[in-house]
Amino acid sequence: MGNRIFLSSPHMSDEGYEMQYVKEAFDTNWIAPLGENVNEFENELATKVGSRAAAALSSGTGAIHLALKAAGVDKEDIVFCPTLTFSATANPIIYQNAIPVFIDSDYKTWNMCPKALEEAFEKYPNVKAVIVVHLYGLSADMDKIMEICQKYNVPVIEDAAESLGTYYKRKHTGTFGDYGIFSFNGNKIITTSGGGMLVSNNVERIAKVRFWATQSRDQARHYQHSELGFNYRMSNVVAGIGRGQLKVLDRRVEKKKYIFEFYKRELGNFEGIEFMPSNEWNEPNYWLSSMILKGKVRPIDIMDALEKENIESRPVWKPMHMQPFFDKYDFVGTGASEILFENGVCLPSDTKMTDMDLERVVKIIKGLWLE
Ligand SMILES: *Cc1c(COP(=O)(O)O)cnc(C)c1O
């Protein structure tokens, strides 16, 4: 059996950029709390995505939480949320004691279905905010979604945790709505070991987010608090890793794309295989190469066959409206998300994979069609 092949694991730069920034933090004793790496990581990321301001936080989940708070979401408010996503998109709605309404997916993008969104607005015209997700580095159909949300004048939060490096019509995902969030968790396209970023063109709101994230300490010599505080700030050491990783983001996107194209070339013509959608307005980061299976070979067959050879793969996210914790909340749509979940599989997309690794994966999958 060969070495384990991962779905998506941390990949530090060959040049050692991350260590240089971390070493600077150590040498100057700026281990904590804040410092130059945090400020520069915010500036560099904001510049990269084309946003006016950014706040570096301890996780993507924390970033979604503070984005909801910044958008004014509070107790009993309704928030629209894609059903096909990781639970971290939906959990912060509950942290704010608000009420999620789950929106179905669109086969064309695998993301929020504009038609279902429109329907949800008719049903809940008093909705307080809309969260849009860009799954697996694909982008949602932002023109349509923004048009609907602007018609109802409701703030949009983009969960771009999986889509750093992804563009929709040459504009970076996460910069269409009022707020965008990114994640640097260990499995994302770049990682800081753990962390997140909240971006917005509203510079004052971002300043407020930094204030909330550092325990809402008022300007006073004594400890004074007029608002609820959070301990959500990113540390200066972690930000150093992020600055180094940001330098190799383009290279990581290039490799992810290479991996996707390799799979598509080798497997795209097999009966029943349909790869994740391509749209001419979308430049994905190809975070995870994913496909749906419509024939006799099932996702579980592929996952089992790969696991036997020490290769990691995963199902597509299980929709939130099917989760025991969330199934009491309303769902709007026809069930496309359920079909994507039942038939979807994410192939190993680790940027450290060699051509030999890719061939190993492809050979095992092809074998299932010969049985
Ligand atoms: C990873 C992820 C998050 C959460 O980010 P963390 O940094 O792990 O808190 C949120 N939403 C989606 C879609 C994700 O994939």
Short mmCIF file of C-alpha atoms and ligand atoms in Angstrom, two decimals:
data_model
loop_
_atom_site.label_atom_id
_atom_site.label_comp_id
_atom_site.label_asym_id
_atom_site.label_seq_id
_atom_site.Cartn_x
_atom_site.Cartn_y
_atom_site.Cartn_z
CA MET A 1 0.00 0.00 0.00
CA GLY A 2 1.30 3.47 -0.88
CA ASN A 3 1.48 6.53 1.34
CA ARG A 4 -1.83 8.02 2.40
CA ILE A 5 -3.31 10.47 -0.10
CA PHE A 6 -5.36 13.18 1.58
CA LEU A 7 -8.44 15.05 0.47
CA SER A 8 -6.77 18.40 1.13
CA SER A 9 -4.01 18.85 3.70
CA PRO A 10 -1.79 21.78 4.75
CA HIS A 11 0.86 22.68 2.18
CA MET A 12 3.49 25.19 3.29
CA SER A 13 5.63 27.05 0.74
CA ASP A 14 8.88 25.47 -0.47
CA GLU A 15 10.57 28.82 0.16
CA GLY A 16 9.71 28.83 3.87
CA TYR A 17 7.90 32.18 3.74
CA GLU A 18 5.64 31.19 6.63
CA MET A 19 8.60 30.47 8.94
CA GLN A 20 10.20 33.83 8.09
CA TYR A 21 7.14 35.75 9.27
CA VAL A 22 6.70 33.52 12.31
CA LYS A 23 10.37 33.97 13.16
CA GLU A 24 9.98 37.75 12.96
CA ALA A 25 7.14 37.51 15.46
CA PHE A 26 9.37 35.46 17.79
CA ASP A 27 12.42 37.69 17.35
CA THR A 28 10.46 40.81 18.26
CA ASN A 29 8.47 38.97 20.97
CA TRP A 30 5.23 39.92 19.18
CA ILE A 31 3.83 36.47 19.95
CA ALA A 32 0.58 37.97 21.18
CA PRO A 33 -1.76 39.60 21.06
CA LEU A 34 -1.60 41.67 17.90
CA GLY A 35 1.30 42.99 15.85
CA GLU A 36 2.61 43.64 12.39
CA ASN A 37 1.72 40.24 10.93
CA VAL A 38 -1.94 40.70 11.83
CA ASN A 39 -2.10 44.20 10.33
CA GLU A 40 -0.20 43.18 7.21
CA PHE A 41 -2.14 39.96 6.73
CA GLU A 42 -5.35 42.01 6.82
CA ASN A 43 -3.95 44.51 4.29
CA GLU A 44 -2.54 41.85 2.01
CA LEU A 45 -5.69 39.76 1.98
CA ALA A 46 -7.94 42.81 1.45
CA THR A 47 -5.74 43.84 -1.50
CA LYS A 48 -5.72 40.34 -2.94
CA VAL A 49 -9.52 40.06 -2.99
CA GLY A 50 -10.20 43.73 -3.74
CA SER A 51 -11.96 44.74 -0.55
CA ARG A 52 -11.41 48.00 1.37
CA ALA A 53 -10.95 46.46 4.82
CA ALA A 54 -10.42 43.14 6.60
CA ALA A 55 -10.44 41.85 10.18
CA ALA A 56 -8.29 38.82 11.02
CA LEU A 57 -10.15 36.47 13.35
CA SER A 58 -9.63 33.14 15.07
CA SER A 59 -11.87 31.18 12.68
CA GLY A 60 -14.15 31.40 9.68
CA THR A 61 -17.03 30.46 11.97
CA GLY A 62 -16.23 33.44 14.22
CA ALA A 63 -16.12 35.64 11.11
CA ILE A 64 -19.63 34.51 10.10
CA HIS A 65 -20.82 35.15 13.66
CA LEU A 66 -19.52 38.73 13.68
CA ALA A 67 -20.76 39.34 10.12
CA LEU A 68 -24.28 38.43 11.29
CA LYS A 69 -23.89 40.77 14.25
CA ALA A 70 -22.55 43.53 11.99
CA ALA A 71 -25.56 43.02 9.70
CA GLY A 72 -27.81 43.60 12.71
CA VAL A 73 -29.04 40.01 13.08
CA ASP A 74 -30.45 39.47 16.55
CA LYS A 75 -32.90 37.33 18.53
CA GLU A 76 -35.76 35.82 16.47
CA ASP A 77 -34.58 37.37 13.20
CA ILE A 78 -34.84 35.23 10.09
CA VAL A 79 -31.68 34.49 8.08
CA PHE A 80 -31.65 32.70 4.72
CA CYS A 81 -28.85 30.12 4.47
CA PRO A 82 -27.98 27.59 1.77
CA THR A 83 -28.90 24.10 2.91
CA LEU A 84 -26.01 22.43 1.08
CA THR A 85 -23.03 23.56 3.12
CA PHE A 86 -20.86 22.77 6.13
CA SER A 87 -22.63 23.29 9.46
CA ALA A 88 -20.28 26.20 10.29
CA THR A 89 -22.32 28.36 7.90
CA ALA A 90 -25.51 27.80 9.89
CA ASN A 91 -24.30 27.49 13.50
CA PRO A 92 -23.61 31.22 14.02
CA ILE A 93 -27.26 31.98 13.14
CA ILE A 94 -28.16 29.98 16.25
CA TYR A 95 -25.38 31.70 18.28
CA GLN A 96 -27.30 34.94 17.59
CA ASN A 97 -30.58 33.28 18.63
CA ALA A 98 -31.86 33.92 15.13
CA ILE A 99 -33.84 31.54 12.91
CA PRO A 100 -32.36 29.92 9.79
CA VAL A 101 -34.47 29.21 6.71
CA PHE A 102 -32.65 26.81 4.42
CA ILE A 103 -32.53 27.45 0.69
CA ASP A 104 -32.12 24.73 -1.94
CA SER A 105 -29.29 24.37 -4.47
CA ASP A 106 -29.17 24.86 -8.20
CA TYR A 107 -27.67 22.09 -10.39
CA LYS A 108 -26.11 24.79 -12.56
CA THR A 109 -23.85 26.06 -9.76
CA TRP A 110 -24.32 23.56 -6.87
CA ASN A 111 -24.93 26.74 -4.85
CA MET A 112 -27.96 28.76 -3.78
CA CYS A 113 -30.83 28.48 -6.25
CA PRO A 114 -32.02 31.99 -7.19
CA LYS A 115 -35.52 30.69 -7.83
CA ALA A 116 -35.77 29.14 -4.37
CA LEU A 117 -34.35 32.36 -2.91
CA GLU A 118 -37.03 34.41 -4.64
CA GLU A 119 -39.68 32.04 -3.28
CA ALA A 120 -38.25 32.35 0.24
CA PHE A 121 -38.45 36.16 0.04
CA GLU A 122 -42.13 35.90 -0.86
CA LYS A 123 -42.70 33.65 2.13
CA TYR A 124 -40.52 35.65 4.57
CA PRO A 125 -40.41 39.29 3.39
CA ASN A 126 -39.14 40.38 6.83
CA VAL A 127 -35.86 38.37 6.52
CA LYS A 128 -32.91 40.15 8.16
CA ALA A 129 -29.91 38.81 6.20
CA VAL A 130 -28.94 36.33 3.50
CA ILE A 131 -25.88 34.07 3.65
CA VAL A 132 -24.56 32.84 0.30
CA VAL A 133 -21.93 30.09 0.10
CA HIS A 134 -19.41 29.36 -2.68
CA LEU A 135 -19.03 25.60 -2.30
CA TYR A 136 -15.88 23.69 -3.27
CA GLY A 137 -14.52 26.86 -4.87
CA LEU A 138 -17.38 27.20 -7.34
CA SER A 139 -19.17 30.52 -7.27
CA ALA A 140 -22.87 31.08 -6.75
CA ASP A 141 -24.77 32.96 -9.45
CA MET A 142 -24.05 36.35 -7.88
CA ASP A 143 -25.71 38.68 -10.42
CA LYS A 144 -29.08 37.02 -9.93
CA ILE A 145 -28.71 36.60 -6.17
CA MET A 146 -27.57 40.21 -5.61
CA GLU A 147 -30.38 41.53 -7.78
CA ILE A 148 -32.98 39.70 -5.69
CA CYS A 149 -31.40 40.74 -2.37
CA GLN A 150 -31.10 44.37 -3.48
CA LYS A 151 -34.73 44.38 -4.57
CA TYR A 152 -35.66 43.48 -0.99
CA ASN A 153 -32.86 45.65 0.44
CA VAL A 154 -31.45 42.87 2.64
CA PRO A 155 -27.75 42.60 3.58
CA VAL A 156 -25.74 39.75 2.04
CA ILE A 157 -22.99 37.80 3.79
CA GLU A 158 -20.82 35.63 1.54
CA ASP A 159 -19.35 32.52 3.10
CA ALA A 160 -16.26 32.29 0.89
CA ALA A 161 -14.50 29.90 3.30
CA GLU A 162 -13.90 27.44 0.47
CA SER A 163 -13.45 29.93 -2.34
CA LEU A 164 -10.33 32.04 -1.72
CA GLY A 165 -8.90 32.49 -5.23
CA THR A 166 -12.31 32.10 -6.93
CA TYR A 167 -13.69 34.79 -9.23
CA TYR A 168 -17.15 35.49 -10.60
CA LYS A 169 -16.95 37.64 -13.72
CA ARG A 170 -13.39 38.62 -12.73
CA LYS A 171 -14.48 39.91 -9.33
CA HIS A 172 -13.36 37.97 -6.26
CA THR A 173 -15.97 35.93 -4.38
CA GLY A 174 -16.63 37.40 -0.95
CA THR A 175 -16.70 40.98 -2.27
CA PHE A 176 -20.20 41.14 -3.76
CA GLY A 177 -22.17 41.25 -0.54
CA ASP A 178 -21.95 43.60 2.44
CA TYR A 179 -19.61 41.14 4.17
CA GLY A 180 -17.43 38.27 3.04
CA ILE A 181 -15.66 35.66 5.12
CA PHE A 182 -12.68 33.40 4.49
CA SER A 183 -11.33 30.43 6.44
CA PHE A 184 -7.74 29.28 6.98
CA ASN A 185 -8.68 25.98 8.61
CA GLY A 186 -6.29 23.07 7.98
CA ASN A 187 -8.12 21.64 4.97
CA LYS A 188 -8.70 24.91 3.09
CA ILE A 189 -6.72 25.99 0.00
CA ILE A 190 -4.33 27.93 2.24
CA THR A 191 -4.14 27.50 5.99
CA THR A 192 -2.80 29.20 9.11
CA SER A 193 -3.52 26.02 11.15
CA GLY A 194 -6.79 27.75 11.99
CA GLY A 195 -8.17 31.23 11.43
CA GLY A 196 -10.56 33.39 9.50
CA MET A 197 -11.02 36.79 7.91
CA LEU A 198 -13.99 39.11 7.60
CA VAL A 199 -13.86 41.56 4.67
CA SER A 200 -16.06 44.53 3.81
CA ASN A 201 -15.94 47.84 2.00
CA ASN A 202 -17.46 49.36 5.12
CA VAL A 203 -14.29 50.40 6.96
CA GLU A 204 -16.16 51.53 10.07
CA ARG A 205 -17.99 48.23 10.39
CA ILE A 206 -14.68 46.36 10.18
CA ALA A 207 -13.27 48.58 12.95
CA LYS A 208 -16.32 47.69 15.01
CA VAL A 209 -15.76 43.97 14.33
CA ARG A 210 -12.17 44.28 15.60
CA PHE A 211 -13.56 45.96 18.73
CA TRP A 212 -16.11 43.17 19.37
CA ALA A 213 -13.44 40.54 18.66
CA THR A 214 -11.18 41.91 21.42
CA GLN A 215 -13.78 41.80 24.23
CA SER A 216 -15.42 45.14 23.38
CA ARG A 217 -13.05 47.14 25.55
CA ASP A 218 -14.09 50.76 25.69
CA GLN A 219 -11.46 53.51 25.45
CA ALA A 220 -10.79 53.85 29.17
CA ARG A 221 -7.86 53.09 31.45
CA HIS A 222 -9.98 50.83 33.64
CA TYR A 223 -11.75 47.82 32.14
CA GLN A 224 -15.03 49.16 30.83
CA HIS A 225 -17.53 47.46 28.56
CA SER A 226 -20.70 48.92 27.12
CA GLU A 227 -21.23 46.03 24.70
CA LEU A 228 -20.98 42.25 24.69
CA GLY A 229 -17.46 41.16 23.81
CA PHE A 230 -15.87 38.18 22.07
CA ASN A 231 -12.38 36.68 22.11
CA TYR A 232 -12.14 36.13 18.35
CA ARG A 233 -8.94 37.87 17.27
CA MET A 234 -6.19 36.11 15.28
CA SER A 235 -2.78 35.90 16.94
CA ASN A 236 0.32 37.48 15.43
CA VAL A 237 2.05 34.09 15.08
CA VAL A 238 -0.86 32.60 13.16
CA ALA A 239 -1.09 35.69 10.94
CA GLY A 240 2.57 35.14 10.01
CA ILE A 241 1.71 31.73 8.60
CA GLY A 242 -1.13 33.37 6.67
CA ARG A 243 1.14 36.01 5.10
CA GLY A 244 3.46 33.29 3.85
CA GLN A 245 0.60 31.16 2.55
CA LEU A 246 -0.96 34.07 0.70
CA LYS A 247 2.21 34.30 -1.39
CA VAL A 248 1.59 30.82 -2.79
CA LEU A 249 -2.20 31.03 -3.21
CA ASP A 250 -2.02 31.44 -7.00
CA ARG A 251 0.25 28.41 -7.25
CA ARG A 252 -2.19 26.37 -5.16
CA VAL A 253 -5.11 27.37 -7.41
CA GLU A 254 -3.08 26.36 -10.46
CA LYS A 255 -2.38 22.93 -8.97
CA LYS A 256 -5.99 22.41 -7.88
CA LYS A 257 -7.07 23.20 -11.42
CA TYR A 258 -4.52 20.76 -12.80
CA ILE A 259 -5.91 18.05 -10.50
CA PHE A 260 -9.49 18.75 -11.60
CA GLU A 261 -8.56 18.69 -15.27
CA PHE A 262 -6.64 15.44 -14.80
CA TYR A 263 -9.69 13.73 -13.29
CA LYS A 264 -12.03 15.18 -15.85
CA ARG A 265 -9.85 14.06 -18.76
CA GLU A 266 -9.47 10.54 -17.36
CA LEU A 267 -12.96 9.97 -15.95
CA GLY A 268 -15.24 12.49 -17.61
CA ASN A 269 -16.40 10.09 -20.32
CA PHE A 270 -17.30 7.24 -18.00
CA GLU A 271 -20.97 6.44 -18.00
CA GLY A 272 -22.84 8.06 -15.13
CA ILE A 273 -20.03 10.45 -14.09
CA GLU A 274 -20.83 14.13 -14.10
CA PHE A 275 -18.20 16.54 -12.79
CA MET A 276 -19.03 19.66 -10.84
CA PRO A 277 -20.39 22.36 -13.14
CA SER A 278 -18.31 24.76 -15.24
CA ASN A 279 -19.80 28.15 -16.05
CA GLU A 280 -18.14 30.62 -18.37
CA TRP A 281 -18.47 33.43 -15.80
CA ASN A 282 -16.76 31.44 -13.08
CA GLU A 283 -13.02 31.00 -12.43
CA PRO A 284 -13.02 28.48 -9.58
CA ASN A 285 -10.16 27.70 -7.19
CA TYR A 286 -11.07 23.99 -7.59
CA TRP A 287 -10.68 23.46 -3.84
CA LEU A 288 -12.13 19.95 -4.04
CA SER A 289 -12.64 18.07 -7.31
CA SER A 290 -16.16 16.74 -6.98
CA MET A 291 -18.58 14.78 -9.11
CA ILE A 292 -22.00 13.19 -9.03
CA LEU A 293 -22.73 9.62 -10.03
CA LYS A 294 -25.84 8.71 -11.94
CA GLY A 295 -25.13 5.08 -12.85
CA LYS A 296 -24.67 1.79 -11.04
CA VAL A 297 -21.38 2.77 -9.37
CA ARG A 298 -22.30 4.65 -6.19
CA PRO A 299 -20.31 7.20 -4.15
CA ILE A 300 -19.89 4.63 -1.39
CA ASP A 301 -18.24 2.19 -3.86
CA ILE A 302 -15.67 4.82 -4.80
CA MET A 303 -15.04 5.88 -1.20
CA ASP A 304 -14.65 2.27 -0.05
CA ALA A 305 -12.34 1.31 -2.93
CA LEU A 306 -10.13 4.35 -2.33
CA GLU A 307 -10.05 3.89 1.46
CA LYS A 308 -8.89 0.30 0.98
CA GLU A 309 -5.87 1.75 -0.82
CA ASN A 310 -5.27 4.36 1.91
CA ILE A 311 -6.77 7.22 -0.06
CA GLU A 312 -9.14 9.76 1.48
CA SER A 313 -12.36 10.91 -0.23
CA ARG A 314 -15.65 12.30 1.10
CA PRO A 315 -19.32 12.61 0.32
CA VAL A 316 -20.72 16.01 -0.65
CA TRP A 317 -21.97 18.01 2.39
CA LYS A 318 -25.16 16.66 3.93
CA PRO A 319 -27.85 19.36 3.64
CA MET A 320 -28.69 21.28 6.80
CA HIS A 321 -32.43 20.62 6.51
CA MET A 322 -31.63 16.88 6.76
CA GLN A 323 -29.53 17.32 9.94
CA PRO A 324 -31.07 16.18 13.25
CA PHE A 325 -30.09 19.50 14.84
CA PHE A 326 -31.54 21.69 12.08
CA ASP A 327 -34.46 19.72 10.63
CA LYS A 328 -37.06 21.69 12.62
CA TYR A 329 -36.32 24.80 10.55
CA ASP A 330 -38.02 25.60 7.26
CA PHE A 331 -36.58 24.59 3.90
CA VAL A 332 -37.49 26.20 0.57
CA GLY A 333 -36.86 24.31 -2.66
CA THR A 334 -37.46 21.17 -4.64
CA GLY A 335 -34.70 18.93 -3.26
CA ALA A 336 -31.78 19.39 -5.69
CA SER A 337 -29.48 19.56 -2.64
CA GLU A 338 -30.65 16.10 -1.55
CA ILE A 339 -29.83 14.66 -4.98
CA LEU A 340 -26.38 16.28 -4.92
CA PHE A 341 -25.76 14.84 -1.45
CA GLU A 342 -26.95 11.34 -2.33
CA ASN A 343 -24.91 11.14 -5.53
CA GLY A 344 -21.91 13.35 -4.83
CA VAL A 345 -18.32 12.47 -4.01
CA CYS A 346 -15.25 14.66 -3.42
CA LEU A 347 -12.04 13.19 -4.80
CA PRO A 348 -8.62 13.65 -3.20
CA SER A 349 -7.46 17.14 -4.22
CA ASP A 350 -4.31 17.59 -2.19
CA THR A 351 -1.90 20.01 -3.85
CA LYS A 352 1.05 17.79 -2.87
CA MET A 353 -0.25 14.97 -5.09
CA THR A 354 2.05 13.84 -7.88
CA ASP A 355 0.95 12.55 -11.29
CA MET A 356 1.63 9.07 -9.95
CA ASP A 357 -0.77 9.70 -7.08
CA LEU A 358 -3.41 10.95 -9.49
CA GLU A 359 -2.93 7.91 -11.69
CA ARG A 360 -3.28 5.67 -8.63
CA VAL A 361 -6.66 7.26 -7.81
CA VAL A 362 -7.92 7.17 -11.38
CA LYS A 363 -6.93 3.51 -11.83
CA ILE A 364 -8.89 2.43 -8.76
CA ILE A 365 -11.99 4.33 -9.89
CA LYS A 366 -11.78 3.03 -13.45
CA GLY A 367 -11.55 -0.49 -12.00
CA LEU A 368 -15.09 -0.14 -10.62
CA TRP A 369 -16.46 0.23 -14.16
CA LEU A 370 -14.81 -3.04 -15.24
CA GLU A 371 -16.32 -5.18 -12.47
C1 LIG B 1 -14.49 25.59 6.65
C2 LIG B 1 -15.80 26.24 6.47
C3 LIG B 1 -16.29 27.16 7.40
C4 LIG B 1 -15.69 27.38 8.75
O1 LIG B 1 -14.43 27.87 8.82
P1 LIG B 1 -13.55 27.60 10.13
O2 LIG B 1 -12.36 28.47 9.89
O3 LIG B 1 -13.22 26.15 10.14
O4 LIG B 1 -14.33 28.03 11.31
C5 LIG B 1 -17.47 27.80 7.11
N1 LIG B 1 -18.14 27.57 5.99
C6 LIG B 1 -17.72 26.68 5.07
C7 LIG B 1 -18.52 26.48 3.84
C8 LIG B 1 -16.53 25.98 5.29
O5 LIG B 1 -16.13 25.06 4.40
#
